[in-house]
Amino acid sequence: MALEILRNIHLAPLTTMRVGGDTQYFARVQSIEELKEALLFSQNQGIPFFILGGGSNVVVSDAGYAGLVIKNEIKGISCADDVVTAGAGEVWDEVVREASLRNLWGIENLSLVPGTVGGAAVQNIGAYGVEACDTILSVEVFDVDTMSVKNFLGEECLFGYRESIFKKNKNFIVTHVSFLLSQEKKVRIDYEDVKNFFEERAKNKMREDRLDDEPSLQEIREAIVAIRTAKMPVYPMGTAGSFFKNPVVSAERYEILKKTYPEIKAYIQADTTVKLAAAWLFDKVGGWRGIRRGDAGVHEKQALILVNYGSASAQEIFLLAEEMKRGIKAKTNVDIEEEVVVIK
Ligand code: EPU
């Protein structure tokens, strides 16, 4: 059966931010064959394409998209020993759940990150001290230039902070991702919020007999779910998660900033550069946390998260974001970039 291509589809409901206009054409693809068909359509029409996953890290412009939006719905999760392979259209947290049920360690800290498996690889999602690239064994893509399937080993994916070869080259469309997990216990609970959670729990429960015990995989997954639920907005409130990336500055620049802002939150990286907590800057330096301009606002518990409280336009969100960036630049001379991808 020929692939169904729809016209003039409203994109806002297909994203978690819930703003923006229509796409000229829209198709859902459930296999590589259907993906190929959709791509041929865009080539024949001479229009661009955009691959949409869970829509949790994108903001659609009010003007919408003059091209074909392809919603990747290639599904399936399979496990062989410690390798889990999933279709790019699979919901990310379903993969984490499946791995947890099988007691496979490695991605439990990424519990409840919204979006799909494809998005997880393209964006190299990260949370609580873990990044997707830590366990990605290989990525299967459909290469638009050669119109054929191609495989990348983890180290060939050029993963960085919210970066990958697939983010740079839009002609590599992720179709499947394989994760190498561990049957052996690998506990990572050093990240501030996670450490605090387990310390609190130990105190409250007075479980002295278990204080030295490390938590189980299920307990860590439950902890992450509890931390995220307490700190992050609950859909259907419109949001795209962290709207900005944490900026990376030189060690010298960090020392200068620390003189003015002794409390500044930062992580010194292996290459001596320093990643600053943008949420802290927006909150403590900019005073943006919890502010609201009509239906556009900044989350009251996390200053990195912009919120559409109901009927904000994309323009209102972008104006707020620009103002926030300008404010921080003026006070600290630090440039902050968007993490979200804009569909325009
Ligand atoms: N902080 C503030 N004010 C705030 C929020 C945070 O002062 O309003 C402080 C916190 O106390 C903490 C520091 O800033 O010391 C960093 O905050 P947090 O631990 O919440 O992490 P983040 O750097 O803001 C990153 C990721 C999130 C991920 C969390 C948890 C980015 C851009 N964001 O946020 O990822 O869930 O760490 O690991 O790297 C996403 O990418 O969409 C996302 C949500």
Short mmCIF file of C-alpha atoms and ligand atoms in Angstrom, two decimals:
data_model
loop_
_atom_site.label_atom_id
_atom_site.label_comp_id
_atom_site.label_asym_id
_atom_site.label_seq_id
_atom_site.Cartn_x
_atom_site.Cartn_y
_atom_site.Cartn_z
CA MET A 1 0.00 0.00 0.00
CA ALA A 2 1.28 3.42 -0.89
CA LEU A 3 2.43 5.62 1.95
CA GLU A 4 -0.17 8.14 3.06
CA ILE A 5 1.04 11.74 2.71
CA LEU A 6 -1.16 14.26 4.47
CA ARG A 7 -1.40 17.99 3.76
CA ASN A 8 -1.49 21.02 6.09
CA ILE A 9 -1.10 19.24 9.41
CA HIS A 10 -0.97 21.27 12.61
CA LEU A 11 2.36 20.54 14.30
CA ALA A 12 1.82 22.00 17.78
CA PRO A 13 -0.04 18.91 19.12
CA LEU A 14 2.81 16.70 17.85
CA THR A 15 5.29 18.50 20.09
CA THR A 16 5.46 18.82 23.86
CA MET A 17 5.95 22.61 23.65
CA ARG A 18 2.61 22.90 21.84
CA VAL A 19 3.37 26.01 19.82
CA GLY A 20 3.75 26.77 16.12
CA GLY A 21 2.03 26.45 12.76
CA ASP A 22 1.33 23.80 10.14
CA THR A 23 3.54 21.62 7.99
CA GLN A 24 2.81 21.58 4.26
CA TYR A 25 3.13 17.77 4.10
CA PHE A 26 3.21 15.08 6.79
CA ALA A 27 3.84 11.31 6.81
CA ARG A 28 4.21 8.64 9.49
CA VAL A 29 6.72 5.93 8.64
CA GLN A 30 6.89 2.52 10.34
CA SER A 31 9.64 0.87 8.30
CA ILE A 32 12.76 1.70 6.32
CA GLU A 33 10.75 1.04 3.13
CA GLU A 34 8.18 3.68 4.13
CA LEU A 35 10.93 6.08 5.11
CA LYS A 36 12.45 5.66 1.65
CA GLU A 37 9.07 6.32 0.05
CA ALA A 38 8.63 9.52 2.06
CA LEU A 39 12.12 10.72 1.11
CA LEU A 40 11.46 10.04 -2.57
CA PHE A 41 8.30 12.15 -2.29
CA SER A 42 10.25 15.10 -0.86
CA GLN A 43 12.89 14.71 -3.58
CA ASN A 44 10.28 14.58 -6.35
CA GLN A 45 8.52 17.65 -4.97
CA GLY A 46 11.83 19.46 -4.47
CA ILE A 47 10.99 20.24 -0.83
CA PRO A 48 13.01 19.74 2.36
CA PHE A 49 12.17 17.12 4.98
CA PHE A 50 12.33 17.14 8.77
CA ILE A 51 12.43 13.98 10.89
CA LEU A 52 10.23 14.22 13.97
CA GLY A 53 10.49 11.84 16.91
CA GLY A 54 8.61 12.43 20.16
CA GLY A 55 8.57 16.20 19.53
CA SER A 56 9.96 16.81 23.01
CA ASN A 57 13.02 18.82 22.03
CA VAL A 58 11.67 20.91 19.17
CA VAL A 59 9.92 24.23 18.86
CA VAL A 60 7.83 24.85 15.74
CA SER A 61 7.86 28.43 14.41
CA ASP A 62 4.52 30.20 14.02
CA ALA A 63 5.01 30.14 10.24
CA GLY A 64 5.19 26.34 10.29
CA TYR A 65 7.21 24.24 7.84
CA ALA A 66 7.28 24.46 4.05
CA GLY A 67 8.25 20.85 3.43
CA LEU A 68 7.57 17.28 4.54
CA VAL A 69 7.62 16.36 8.22
CA ILE A 70 8.33 12.64 8.58
CA LYS A 71 7.32 11.18 11.92
CA ASN A 72 9.63 8.29 12.66
CA GLU A 73 7.52 5.44 14.05
CA ILE A 74 9.93 2.57 13.39
CA LYS A 75 9.30 0.41 16.47
CA GLY A 76 10.50 -2.74 18.17
CA ILE A 77 12.72 -3.64 21.13
CA SER A 78 14.80 -6.81 21.14
CA CYS A 79 17.32 -8.13 23.64
CA ALA A 80 20.19 -10.56 23.19
CA ASP A 81 22.23 -11.10 26.37
CA ASP A 82 23.45 -7.63 27.33
CA VAL A 83 22.63 -5.91 24.03
CA VAL A 84 19.31 -4.12 23.62
CA THR A 85 18.29 -2.95 20.14
CA ALA A 86 15.38 -0.61 19.53
CA GLY A 87 13.65 1.08 16.61
CA ALA A 88 14.22 4.84 16.41
CA GLY A 89 10.50 5.52 16.88
CA GLU A 90 10.29 3.58 20.12
CA VAL A 91 9.56 5.63 23.24
CA TRP A 92 12.88 6.06 25.07
CA ASP A 93 11.54 5.30 28.53
CA GLU A 94 10.08 2.00 27.28
CA VAL A 95 13.63 0.90 26.46
CA VAL A 96 14.83 1.93 29.92
CA ARG A 97 11.92 0.02 31.46
CA GLU A 98 12.68 -3.10 29.43
CA ALA A 99 16.38 -2.95 30.38
CA SER A 100 15.46 -2.49 34.06
CA LEU A 101 13.13 -5.50 34.00
CA ARG A 102 16.01 -7.58 32.64
CA ASN A 103 18.35 -6.16 35.25
CA LEU A 104 20.62 -4.68 32.62
CA TRP A 105 22.60 -1.68 33.94
CA GLY A 106 23.65 1.47 32.10
CA ILE A 107 20.65 3.62 31.17
CA GLU A 108 18.59 3.66 34.40
CA ASN A 109 19.76 7.23 35.19
CA LEU A 110 18.11 8.28 31.92
CA SER A 111 14.69 7.12 33.13
CA LEU A 112 11.76 9.31 32.12
CA VAL A 113 13.74 11.46 29.68
CA PRO A 114 10.99 12.24 27.17
CA GLY A 115 11.24 11.47 23.46
CA THR A 116 12.20 8.57 21.25
CA VAL A 117 15.23 6.32 20.78
CA GLY A 118 16.16 8.18 17.59
CA GLY A 119 16.12 11.47 19.45
CA ALA A 120 18.21 9.94 22.23
CA ALA A 121 20.99 9.12 19.74
CA VAL A 122 20.78 12.33 17.67
CA GLN A 123 20.76 14.54 20.78
CA ASN A 124 23.00 12.28 22.88
CA ILE A 125 20.60 12.78 25.77
CA GLY A 126 22.09 13.09 29.23
CA ALA A 127 20.92 13.26 32.80
CA TYR A 128 22.25 12.55 36.30
CA GLY A 129 25.82 11.90 35.24
CA VAL A 130 25.04 9.57 32.34
CA GLU A 131 24.85 10.15 28.58
CA ALA A 132 23.29 7.92 25.93
CA CYS A 133 26.69 7.61 24.21
CA ASP A 134 28.12 5.80 27.26
CA THR A 135 26.21 2.66 26.21
CA ILE A 136 25.54 3.11 22.47
CA LEU A 137 27.20 0.19 20.70
CA SER A 138 26.05 1.02 17.17
CA VAL A 139 23.55 3.11 15.24
CA GLU A 140 21.83 2.07 12.02
CA VAL A 141 20.90 4.95 9.73
CA PHE A 142 19.29 5.44 6.37
CA ASP A 143 21.73 7.51 4.32
CA VAL A 144 19.79 9.89 2.06
CA ASP A 145 22.82 10.54 -0.17
CA THR A 146 23.18 6.89 -1.16
CA MET A 147 19.56 5.89 -0.36
CA SER A 148 20.83 2.87 1.56
CA VAL A 149 21.26 1.58 5.11
CA LYS A 150 24.56 2.24 6.86
CA ASN A 151 25.94 1.33 10.29
CA PHE A 152 28.01 3.45 12.64
CA LEU A 153 29.92 2.07 15.62
CA GLY A 154 29.54 4.13 18.79
CA GLU A 155 32.94 5.78 18.38
CA GLU A 156 32.13 6.78 14.79
CA CYS A 157 29.08 8.78 15.89
CA LEU A 158 31.16 11.81 17.04
CA PHE A 159 29.12 12.13 20.20
CA GLY A 160 29.53 15.27 22.27
CA TYR A 161 27.43 17.29 24.69
CA ARG A 162 23.96 17.07 23.02
CA GLU A 163 25.83 16.47 19.75
CA SER A 164 26.37 13.69 17.23
CA ILE A 165 27.21 13.14 13.58
CA PHE A 166 23.45 12.66 13.00
CA LYS A 167 22.68 16.09 14.39
CA LYS A 168 25.24 17.69 12.06
CA ASN A 169 24.37 15.68 8.96
CA LYS A 170 20.61 15.62 8.44
CA ASN A 171 21.02 13.08 5.64
CA PHE A 172 21.78 10.34 8.17
CA ILE A 173 18.38 9.28 9.50
CA VAL A 174 18.56 7.05 12.56
CA THR A 175 16.51 3.86 12.13
CA HIS A 176 17.77 1.55 14.94
CA VAL A 177 20.08 1.89 17.94
CA SER A 178 21.90 -0.88 19.85
CA PHE A 179 22.94 -0.41 23.47
CA LEU A 180 25.59 -2.47 25.22
CA LEU A 181 24.41 -2.76 28.81
CA SER A 182 25.88 -4.57 31.79
CA GLN A 183 24.68 -7.62 33.67
CA GLU A 184 27.03 -6.56 36.43
CA LYS A 185 25.96 -3.92 38.92
CA LYS A 186 27.18 -0.42 37.97
CA VAL A 187 25.83 2.15 40.39
CA ARG A 188 26.16 5.83 39.48
CA ILE A 189 24.60 7.97 42.18
CA ASP A 190 27.22 10.71 42.59
CA TYR A 191 25.18 13.43 40.86
CA GLU A 192 24.07 16.04 43.43
CA ASP A 193 20.30 15.40 43.27
CA VAL A 194 20.66 11.61 43.26
CA LYS A 195 23.17 11.56 46.10
CA ASN A 196 20.90 13.80 48.18
CA PHE A 197 17.93 11.55 47.45
CA PHE A 198 19.63 8.39 48.73
CA GLU A 199 21.17 10.18 51.73
CA GLU A 200 17.76 11.54 52.71
CA ARG A 201 16.15 8.16 52.27
CA ALA A 202 18.75 6.47 54.43
CA LYS A 203 18.22 9.10 57.14
CA ASN A 204 14.44 8.94 57.05
CA LYS A 205 14.16 5.21 57.04
CA MET A 206 16.92 4.73 59.62
CA ARG A 207 17.83 1.62 57.70
CA GLU A 208 21.12 1.30 59.52
CA ASP A 209 21.49 -2.34 58.56
CA ARG A 210 21.40 -1.33 54.88
CA LEU A 211 23.28 1.96 54.97
CA ASP A 212 26.34 0.49 53.32
CA ASP A 213 24.31 -1.39 50.73
CA GLU A 214 24.12 0.01 47.27
CA PRO A 215 20.63 0.44 45.81
CA SER A 216 19.23 -2.00 43.26
CA LEU A 217 18.60 -1.06 39.63
CA GLN A 218 14.86 -0.77 40.27
CA GLU A 219 15.51 1.48 43.27
CA ILE A 220 17.67 3.79 41.17
CA ARG A 221 15.06 3.93 38.42
CA GLU A 222 12.40 4.77 41.00
CA ALA A 223 14.65 7.43 42.54
CA ILE A 224 15.28 9.10 39.16
CA VAL A 225 11.55 9.04 38.39
CA ALA A 226 10.82 10.65 41.77
CA ILE A 227 13.52 13.34 41.33
CA ARG A 228 12.40 14.22 37.79
CA THR A 229 8.73 14.27 38.70
CA ALA A 230 9.39 16.62 41.61
CA LYS A 231 11.59 19.03 39.62
CA MET A 232 10.28 19.01 36.10
CA PRO A 233 7.00 20.06 34.61
CA VAL A 234 4.34 17.49 34.08
CA TYR A 235 2.74 17.36 30.66
CA PRO A 236 0.35 18.61 29.32
CA MET A 237 2.03 21.82 30.47
CA GLY A 238 3.89 22.86 27.30
CA THR A 239 7.66 22.48 27.56
CA ALA A 240 10.63 21.19 25.63
CA GLY A 241 12.74 20.29 28.69
CA SER A 242 15.99 22.24 28.93
CA PHE A 243 15.57 25.05 26.42
CA PHE A 244 19.28 26.00 26.59
CA LYS A 245 22.60 24.16 26.77
CA ASN A 246 24.93 24.63 29.68
CA PRO A 247 27.68 26.92 28.33
CA VAL A 248 31.29 25.78 28.38
CA VAL A 249 33.96 28.37 29.24
CA SER A 250 37.73 28.35 29.73
CA ALA A 251 39.23 27.78 33.19
CA GLU A 252 40.47 31.41 33.19
CA ARG A 253 37.01 32.77 32.44
CA TYR A 254 35.55 30.61 35.21
CA GLU A 255 38.06 31.98 37.75
CA ILE A 256 37.07 35.53 36.82
CA LEU A 257 33.34 34.73 37.12
CA LYS A 258 33.91 33.09 40.49
CA LYS A 259 35.26 36.36 41.88
CA THR A 260 31.94 38.09 41.16
CA TYR A 261 29.75 35.03 41.78
CA PRO A 262 31.44 32.84 44.42
CA GLU A 263 28.41 30.49 44.52
CA ILE A 264 28.37 29.82 40.76
CA LYS A 265 27.57 26.15 39.93
CA ALA A 266 30.04 24.59 37.54
CA TYR A 267 31.57 21.27 36.51
CA ILE A 268 35.24 21.13 35.63
CA GLN A 269 35.66 18.84 32.63
CA ALA A 270 38.46 16.45 31.72
CA ASP A 271 39.94 18.92 29.20
CA THR A 272 40.05 21.65 31.95
CA THR A 273 37.21 23.67 30.37
CA VAL A 274 34.30 24.40 32.70
CA LYS A 275 30.61 23.72 32.08
CA LEU A 276 28.46 26.32 33.85
CA ALA A 277 24.96 25.53 35.10
CA ALA A 278 22.89 27.83 32.89
CA ALA A 279 19.89 27.21 35.19
CA TRP A 280 21.86 28.74 38.06
CA LEU A 281 22.83 31.79 35.94
CA PHE A 282 19.24 32.37 34.79
CA ASP A 283 17.95 31.87 38.32
CA LYS A 284 20.51 33.61 40.55
CA VAL A 285 22.07 36.15 38.16
CA GLY A 286 19.11 36.86 35.89
CA GLY A 287 16.29 36.37 38.39
CA TRP A 288 14.21 34.65 35.71
CA ARG A 289 12.93 31.61 37.59
CA GLY A 290 9.15 31.57 37.79
CA ILE A 291 8.58 34.74 35.73
CA ARG A 292 5.66 34.79 33.35
CA ARG A 293 4.87 36.92 30.29
CA GLY A 294 1.34 36.09 29.27
CA ASP A 295 1.33 32.38 28.58
CA ALA A 296 5.11 32.20 28.06
CA GLY A 297 7.21 31.71 31.16
CA VAL A 298 10.14 30.18 33.00
CA HIS A 299 9.45 27.12 35.13
CA GLU A 300 9.24 27.90 38.82
CA LYS A 301 11.53 25.07 39.90
CA GLN A 302 13.98 24.97 36.96
CA ALA A 303 15.15 28.17 35.26
CA LEU A 304 16.42 26.27 32.18
CA ILE A 305 12.91 25.19 31.25
CA LEU A 306 10.63 27.51 29.28
CA VAL A 307 6.94 26.87 29.60
CA ASN A 308 3.89 27.42 27.43
CA TYR A 309 1.16 27.83 30.02
CA GLY A 310 -1.61 27.50 27.46
CA SER A 311 -1.76 29.55 24.30
CA ALA A 312 1.69 31.15 23.99
CA SER A 313 2.93 31.68 20.43
CA ALA A 314 6.33 30.46 19.28
CA GLN A 315 7.29 34.13 18.89
CA GLU A 316 6.52 34.85 22.57
CA ILE A 317 8.70 31.90 23.61
CA PHE A 318 11.57 33.00 21.33
CA LEU A 319 11.38 36.63 22.55
CA LEU A 320 11.57 35.47 26.15
CA ALA A 321 14.53 33.20 25.34
CA GLU A 322 16.36 36.06 23.57
CA GLU A 323 15.80 38.42 26.47
CA MET A 324 17.12 35.84 28.93
CA LYS A 325 20.26 35.20 26.86
CA ARG A 326 20.90 38.94 26.41
CA GLY A 327 20.51 39.53 30.14
CA ILE A 328 23.12 36.91 31.04
CA LYS A 329 25.48 38.09 28.31
CA ALA A 330 25.28 41.68 29.59
CA LYS A 331 26.03 40.67 33.18
CA THR A 332 28.57 37.87 32.70
CA ASN A 333 29.71 38.05 29.06
CA VAL A 334 28.76 34.35 28.76
CA ASP A 335 27.04 33.23 25.56
CA ILE A 336 24.23 30.72 26.03
CA GLU A 337 22.86 28.69 23.12
CA GLU A 338 19.54 26.95 22.60
CA GLU A 339 19.41 23.19 23.11
CA VAL A 340 16.05 22.88 21.39
CA VAL A 341 15.82 22.48 17.63
CA VAL A 342 13.63 25.00 15.81
CA ILE A 343 11.41 23.78 12.96
CA LYS A 344 11.01 26.67 10.53
N1 EPU B 1 19.84 25.36 39.72
C1 EPU B 1 19.51 26.63 40.14
N2 EPU B 1 18.31 27.15 39.76
C2 EPU B 1 17.42 26.46 39.01
C3 EPU B 1 17.74 25.16 38.59
C4 EPU B 1 18.96 24.63 38.96
O1 EPU B 1 20.29 27.29 40.84
O2 EPU B 1 16.36 27.02 38.68
C5 EPU B 1 21.14 24.80 40.09
C6 EPU B 1 21.00 23.42 40.74
O3 EPU B 1 20.89 23.52 42.13
C7 EPU B 1 22.25 22.70 40.31
C8 EPU B 1 22.59 23.33 38.96
O4 EPU B 1 21.86 24.55 38.88
O5 EPU B 1 23.30 22.96 41.19
C9 EPU B 1 22.24 22.42 37.79
O6 EPU B 1 20.85 22.09 37.80
P1 EPU B 1 20.34 20.60 37.47
O7 EPU B 1 21.05 19.61 38.30
O8 EPU B 1 18.85 20.63 37.54
O9 EPU B 1 20.83 20.33 35.99
P2 EPU B 1 20.87 21.23 34.65
O10 EPU B 1 22.29 21.43 34.30
O11 EPU B 1 20.01 22.42 34.76
C10 EPU B 1 20.96 19.14 33.10
C11 EPU B 1 20.35 18.73 31.78
C12 EPU B 1 18.97 18.12 31.98
C13 EPU B 1 19.10 16.94 32.94
C14 EPU B 1 19.68 17.47 34.26
C15 EPU B 1 19.87 16.39 35.30
C16 EPU B 1 21.25 20.24 30.10
C17 EPU B 1 20.99 21.39 29.21
N3 EPU B 1 20.25 19.88 30.90
O12 EPU B 1 20.19 20.23 33.61
O13 EPU B 1 18.53 17.63 30.74
O14 EPU B 1 17.87 16.30 33.16
O15 EPU B 1 20.97 18.07 34.00
O16 EPU B 1 21.00 15.63 35.00
O17 EPU B 1 22.33 19.66 30.05
C18 EPU B 1 17.36 18.25 28.78
O18 EPU B 1 18.42 18.14 28.18
O19 EPU B 1 16.27 18.61 28.19
C19 EPU B 1 17.33 18.04 30.19
C20 EPU B 1 16.24 18.21 30.93
#
